Coordinates of C-alpha atoms in Angstrom, one line a residue:
X1 CA 30.7 8.0 -37.4
X2 CA 27.6 9.5 -39.6
X3 CA 24.7 8.0 -38.6
X4 CA 22.9 4.9 -40.0
X5 CA 19.9 5.6 -42.6
X6 CA 18.9 2.0 -42.7
X7 CA 15.2 1.3 -43.3
X8 CA 14.1 -0.4 -39.6
X9 CA 12.4 -2.4 -42.3
X10 CA 16.4 -4.0 -42.9
X11 CA 17.9 -6.8 -41.0
X12 CA 19.3 -6.4 -37.7
X13 CA 23.0 -7.6 -38.0
X14 CA 21.9 -9.0 -34.4
X15 CA 20.0 -12.0 -37.0
X16 CA 22.9 -12.5 -39.2
X17 CA 24.2 -16.1 -39.1
X18 CA 27.2 -16.5 -37.5
X19 CA 26.1 -13.8 -34.6
X20 CA 26.7 -16.7 -32.1
X21 CA 27.2 -16.4 -28.0
X22 CA 30.6 -14.3 -28.0
X23 CA 30.4 -12.5 -31.1
X24 CA 26.9 -11.7 -30.4
X25 CA 26.7 -10.2 -27.2
X26 CA 29.6 -8.5 -27.5
X27 CA 29.0 -6.5 -30.6
X28 CA 25.9 -6.8 -30.8
X29 CA 25.0 -5.6 -26.5
X30 CA 28.6 -4.2 -26.5
X31 CA 30.2 -2.3 -28.2
X32 CA 26.7 0.0 -29.3
X33 CA 28.5 2.6 -30.4
X34 CA 29.0 1.0 -33.7
X35 CA 25.8 -0.7 -34.4
X36 CA 23.0 1.1 -33.0
X37 CA 22.7 2.8 -35.6
X38 CA 21.7 -0.4 -37.4
X39 CA 19.7 -1.4 -34.7
X40 CA 15.3 -0.6 -35.8
X41 CA 14.6 3.0 -35.1
X42 CA 13.3 3.5 -31.7
X43 CA 8.7 3.5 -31.7
X44 CA 7.7 4.5 -28.6
X45 CA 4.6 2.0 -30.1
X46 CA 7.0 -0.8 -30.2
X47 CA 6.0 -3.9 -27.8
X48 CA 8.4 -6.3 -26.6
X49 CA 9.3 -9.2 -29.0
X50 CA 7.2 -12.3 -28.9
X51 CA 8.5 -15.2 -28.5
X52 CA 11.6 -17.0 -30.7
X53 CA 10.9 -19.5 -33.4
X54 CA 13.8 -18.9 -34.5
X55 CA 15.2 -22.2 -32.5
X56 CA 12.1 -25.0 -33.5
X57 CA 14.1 -27.4 -35.8
X58 CA 16.3 -28.0 -32.5
X59 CA 15.6 -31.1 -30.9
X60 CA 11.6 -31.2 -28.6
X61 CA 13.1 -31.3 -25.1
X62 CA 13.3 -35.0 -23.2
X63 CA 10.3 -36.4 -21.2
X64 CA 12.9 -38.2 -19.0
X65 CA 14.2 -36.4 -15.5
X66 CA 15.9 -33.3 -17.3
X67 CA 11.8 -32.3 -17.8
X68 CA 11.2 -32.8 -14.4
X69 CA 13.1 -30.0 -13.2
X70 CA 15.9 -32.1 -10.9
X71 CA 19.4 -29.1 -10.9
X72 CA 22.2 -30.7 -11.6
X73 CA 23.6 -29.0 -8.2
X74 CA 20.5 -29.4 -6.7
X75 CA 18.6 -26.5 -6.3
X76 CA 15.0 -26.1 -5.5
X77 CA 12.6 -26.7 -8.1
X78 CA 9.3 -24.5 -8.3
X79 CA 5.5 -25.0 -9.6
X80 CA 5.2 -21.7 -10.5
X81 CA 4.7 -20.9 -14.0
X82 CA 4.9 -16.4 -14.1
X83 CA 7.2 -14.0 -12.6
X84 CA 5.3 -10.9 -12.1
X85 CA 7.5 -9.2 -10.2
X86 CA 11.2 -8.6 -10.0
X87 CA 13.8 -10.3 -7.2
X88 CA 14.8 -9.6 -4.2
X89 CA 18.4 -10.3 -6.6
X90 CA 22.7 -9.7 -5.1
X91 CA 23.9 -9.1 -7.8
X92 CA 27.9 -9.2 -8.9
X93 CA 30.2 -7.8 -11.8
X94 CA 30.7 -10.5 -14.6
X95 CA 33.6 -8.7 -16.3
X96 CA 31.9 -5.3 -16.5
X97 CA 28.2 -6.4 -16.1
X98 CA 26.5 -6.8 -13.4
X99 CA 25.0 -10.4 -12.6
X100 CA 22.1 -11.7 -10.7
X101 CA 23.4 -14.5 -7.8
X102 CA 21.5 -16.8 -5.3
X103 CA 23.9 -19.8 -5.4
X104 CA 21.6 -22.2 -2.9
X105 CA 17.9 -21.1 -4.5
X106 CA 18.1 -19.8 -8.0
X107 CA 21.8 -20.0 -9.0
X108 CA 24.4 -20.0 -9.9
X109 CA 25.1 -23.5 -8.1
X110 CA 28.2 -23.4 -9.8
X111 CA 31.1 -21.1 -10.4
X112 CA 34.6 -22.7 -11.9
X113 CA 38.4 -21.3 -11.6
X114 CA 37.8 -19.6 -14.7
X115 CA 34.0 -17.3 -13.3
X116 CA 32.0 -19.9 -16.2
X117 CA 28.5 -20.0 -14.2
X118 CA 26.4 -22.5 -14.0
X119 CA 23.3 -24.8 -12.3
X120 CA 19.7 -22.8 -12.6
X121 CA 16.9 -23.5 -11.0
X122 CA 14.4 -25.0 -12.6
X123 CA 11.8 -22.3 -11.9
X124 CA 11.2 -19.1 -13.7
X125 CA 12.9 -17.0 -11.6
X126 CA 15.9 -19.5 -12.1
X127 CA 15.5 -19.3 -15.8
X128 CA 15.7 -15.6 -15.6
X129 CA 18.9 -15.8 -13.6
X130 CA 20.0 -18.2 -16.3
X131 CA 19.6 -16.2 -19.3
X132 CA 20.6 -12.9 -17.5
X133 CA 24.2 -14.9 -16.1
X134 CA 23.8 -16.5 -19.7
X135 CA 24.7 -12.9 -21.4
X136 CA 27.2 -11.6 -18.7
X137 CA 29.0 -14.5 -19.3
X138 CA 29.5 -13.7 -22.9
X139 CA 29.8 -9.8 -22.3
X140 CA 33.1 -10.7 -20.0
X141 CA 35.7 -11.0 -22.7
X142 CA 37.5 -13.3 -19.7
X143 CA 35.3 -17.1 -21.3
X144 CA 36.7 -18.8 -24.7
X145 CA 34.1 -18.9 -27.1
X146 CA 34.3 -22.4 -27.1
X147 CA 34.2 -23.6 -24.0
X148 CA 30.3 -21.1 -24.4
X149 CA 29.5 -22.9 -26.8
X150 CA 29.4 -26.7 -25.5
X151 CA 28.9 -25.2 -22.6
X152 CA 25.5 -23.3 -23.1
X153 CA 24.2 -24.6 -25.9
X154 CA 21.6 -26.9 -26.9
X155 CA 23.2 -30.0 -28.3
X156 CA 22.0 -30.6 -31.7
X157 CA 23.0 -28.8 -34.9
X158 CA 22.7 -24.9 -34.3
X159 CA 25.4 -25.6 -30.5
X160 CA 27.9 -28.3 -34.0
X161 CA 28.3 -24.9 -35.5
X162 CA 28.8 -21.8 -33.3
X163 CA 31.7 -24.7 -31.8
X164 CA 32.8 -25.2 -35.7
X165 CA 32.4 -21.4 -35.5
X166 CA 34.1 -20.9 -32.4
X167 CA 36.7 -22.6 -33.7
X168 CA 37.4 -21.2 -36.7
X169 CA 36.6 -17.2 -35.4
X170 CA 39.6 -15.3 -34.7
X171 CA 39.7 -13.4 -31.8
X172 CA 39.1 -9.4 -32.0
X173 CA 39.5 -7.3 -29.1
X174 CA 36.5 -6.3 -27.3
X175 CA 35.2 -2.6 -26.1
X176 CA 35.8 -1.7 -22.9
X177 CA 32.2 -0.5 -22.3
X178 CA 29.5 -2.7 -21.3
X179 CA 25.7 -3.1 -21.6
X180 CA 23.6 -3.9 -18.7
X181 CA 20.6 -5.3 -17.5
X182 CA 17.5 -3.3 -17.3
X183 CA 14.5 -5.2 -17.4
X184 CA 12.9 -8.4 -18.0
X185 CA 9.6 -10.3 -19.3
X186 CA 9.1 -14.1 -18.4
X187 CA 7.0 -14.5 -21.9
X188 CA 6.7 -18.3 -21.6
X189 CA 7.5 -20.6 -18.9
X190 CA 7.2 -24.4 -18.6
X191 CA 9.6 -26.9 -16.6
X192 CA 11.0 -27.8 -20.1
X193 CA 11.1 -24.6 -21.6
X194 CA 11.1 -20.4 -20.9
X195 CA 12.0 -17.4 -23.4
X196 CA 13.1 -14.4 -21.4
X197 CA 13.1 -11.1 -23.3
X198 CA 15.0 -9.6 -21.8
X199 CA 15.8 -5.0 -21.5
X200 CA 19.4 -3.7 -22.1
X201 CA 20.6 -0.4 -21.9
X202 CA 24.0 0.3 -23.6
X203 CA 27.2 2.1 -23.1
X204 CA 25.4 5.3 -25.4
X205 CA 22.2 5.8 -22.6
X206 CA 20.2 3.9 -25.7
X207 CA 18.2 1.0 -24.9
X208 CA 17.4 -2.4 -27.3
X209 CA 16.1 -6.0 -26.0
X210 CA 15.6 -9.2 -27.7
X211 CA 14.3 -12.6 -26.5
X212 CA 16.4 -15.4 -25.3
X213 CA 15.1 -18.5 -25.6
X214 CA 15.9 -21.4 -23.2
X215 CA 15.5 -25.4 -22.6
X216 CA 16.5 -28.0 -19.6
X217 CA 18.8 -30.0 -20.3
X218 CA 20.6 -32.1 -19.0
X219 CA 20.0 -30.8 -15.3
X220 CA 20.2 -26.9 -16.0
X221 CA 19.0 -24.3 -18.9
X222 CA 20.5 -24.1 -22.2
X223 CA 20.4 -21.7 -24.6
X224 CA 18.4 -23.0 -28.0
X225 CA 19.7 -22.0 -31.2
X226 CA 18.8 -22.7 -35.2
X227 CA 20.6 -24.5 -36.8
X228 CA 23.0 -21.8 -37.7
X229 CA 23.7 -20.7 -34.7
X230 CA 21.8 -17.9 -33.8
X231 CA 20.6 -17.3 -30.6
X232 CA 18.7 -13.8 -30.5
X233 CA 15.2 -13.9 -31.2
X234 CA 13.5 -9.4 -32.0
X235 CA 16.5 -7.6 -31.2
X236 CA 14.7 -4.1 -32.0
X237 CA 15.8 -0.5 -30.1
X238 CA 13.2 0.3 -26.8
X239 CA 12.2 4.7 -26.9
X240 CA 11.9 3.7 -22.2
X241 CA 10.8 0.7 -20.4
X242 CA 6.8 0.6 -20.7
X243 CA 6.2 -2.9 -20.9
X244 CA 9.4 -4.6 -18.6
X245 CA 9.5 -5.4 -15.3
X246 CA 12.1 -2.9 -14.3
X247 CA 15.1 -5.1 -12.6
X248 CA 19.2 -3.9 -12.8
X249 CA 22.2 -4.1 -10.6
X250 CA 23.7 -1.2 -11.4

């Protein structure tokens, strides 16, 4: 395949409507040998993406017990509002992607018979664990796209669009290669909202990053999506991991 000559100012395929849950996670992050040429060209001065505004149309977070931080499976909450160092994490493979796990403190507190992982702590580390596990679930190839859309997204127009697309989408073969989390920044955090910027190492060794915006809903973290089902914000290629906190399980 010849290298694309697309300008770095052209719209990344990561941000096209319809790239939701498994489609975005698998095509954009896992099938890197195909899509890496369509990413903005690496820039040594590139900085981590700003917090997402794509989900601004989603309904406002509840001011009820959800925002108070009570976990649906009883995980402890935290008064911390920042995460300046990598947590000491145990990692497990979800498909071929390593995901952090601490079932009694940060999550996932629940793993069902299909391997679906949920229930994360209302804390900066809990939000980070949720984001990494969500990407791993989407890339695993073992999870039903409809279930991911129903269980992982904030209720609203974006979730409805994702469910509709999941019901009509034809399954496609997935790459045997996978990506891995290499670093992170918790760009913003409150007990009700969090923006987690994850640096991802692609199968060909290239680095990319994207912000996953989360909301605390019904005692767990969910992904905010724009009305067309888009879940990623500011996807770009990285020249290195400068500016990120190094964190990986592989």
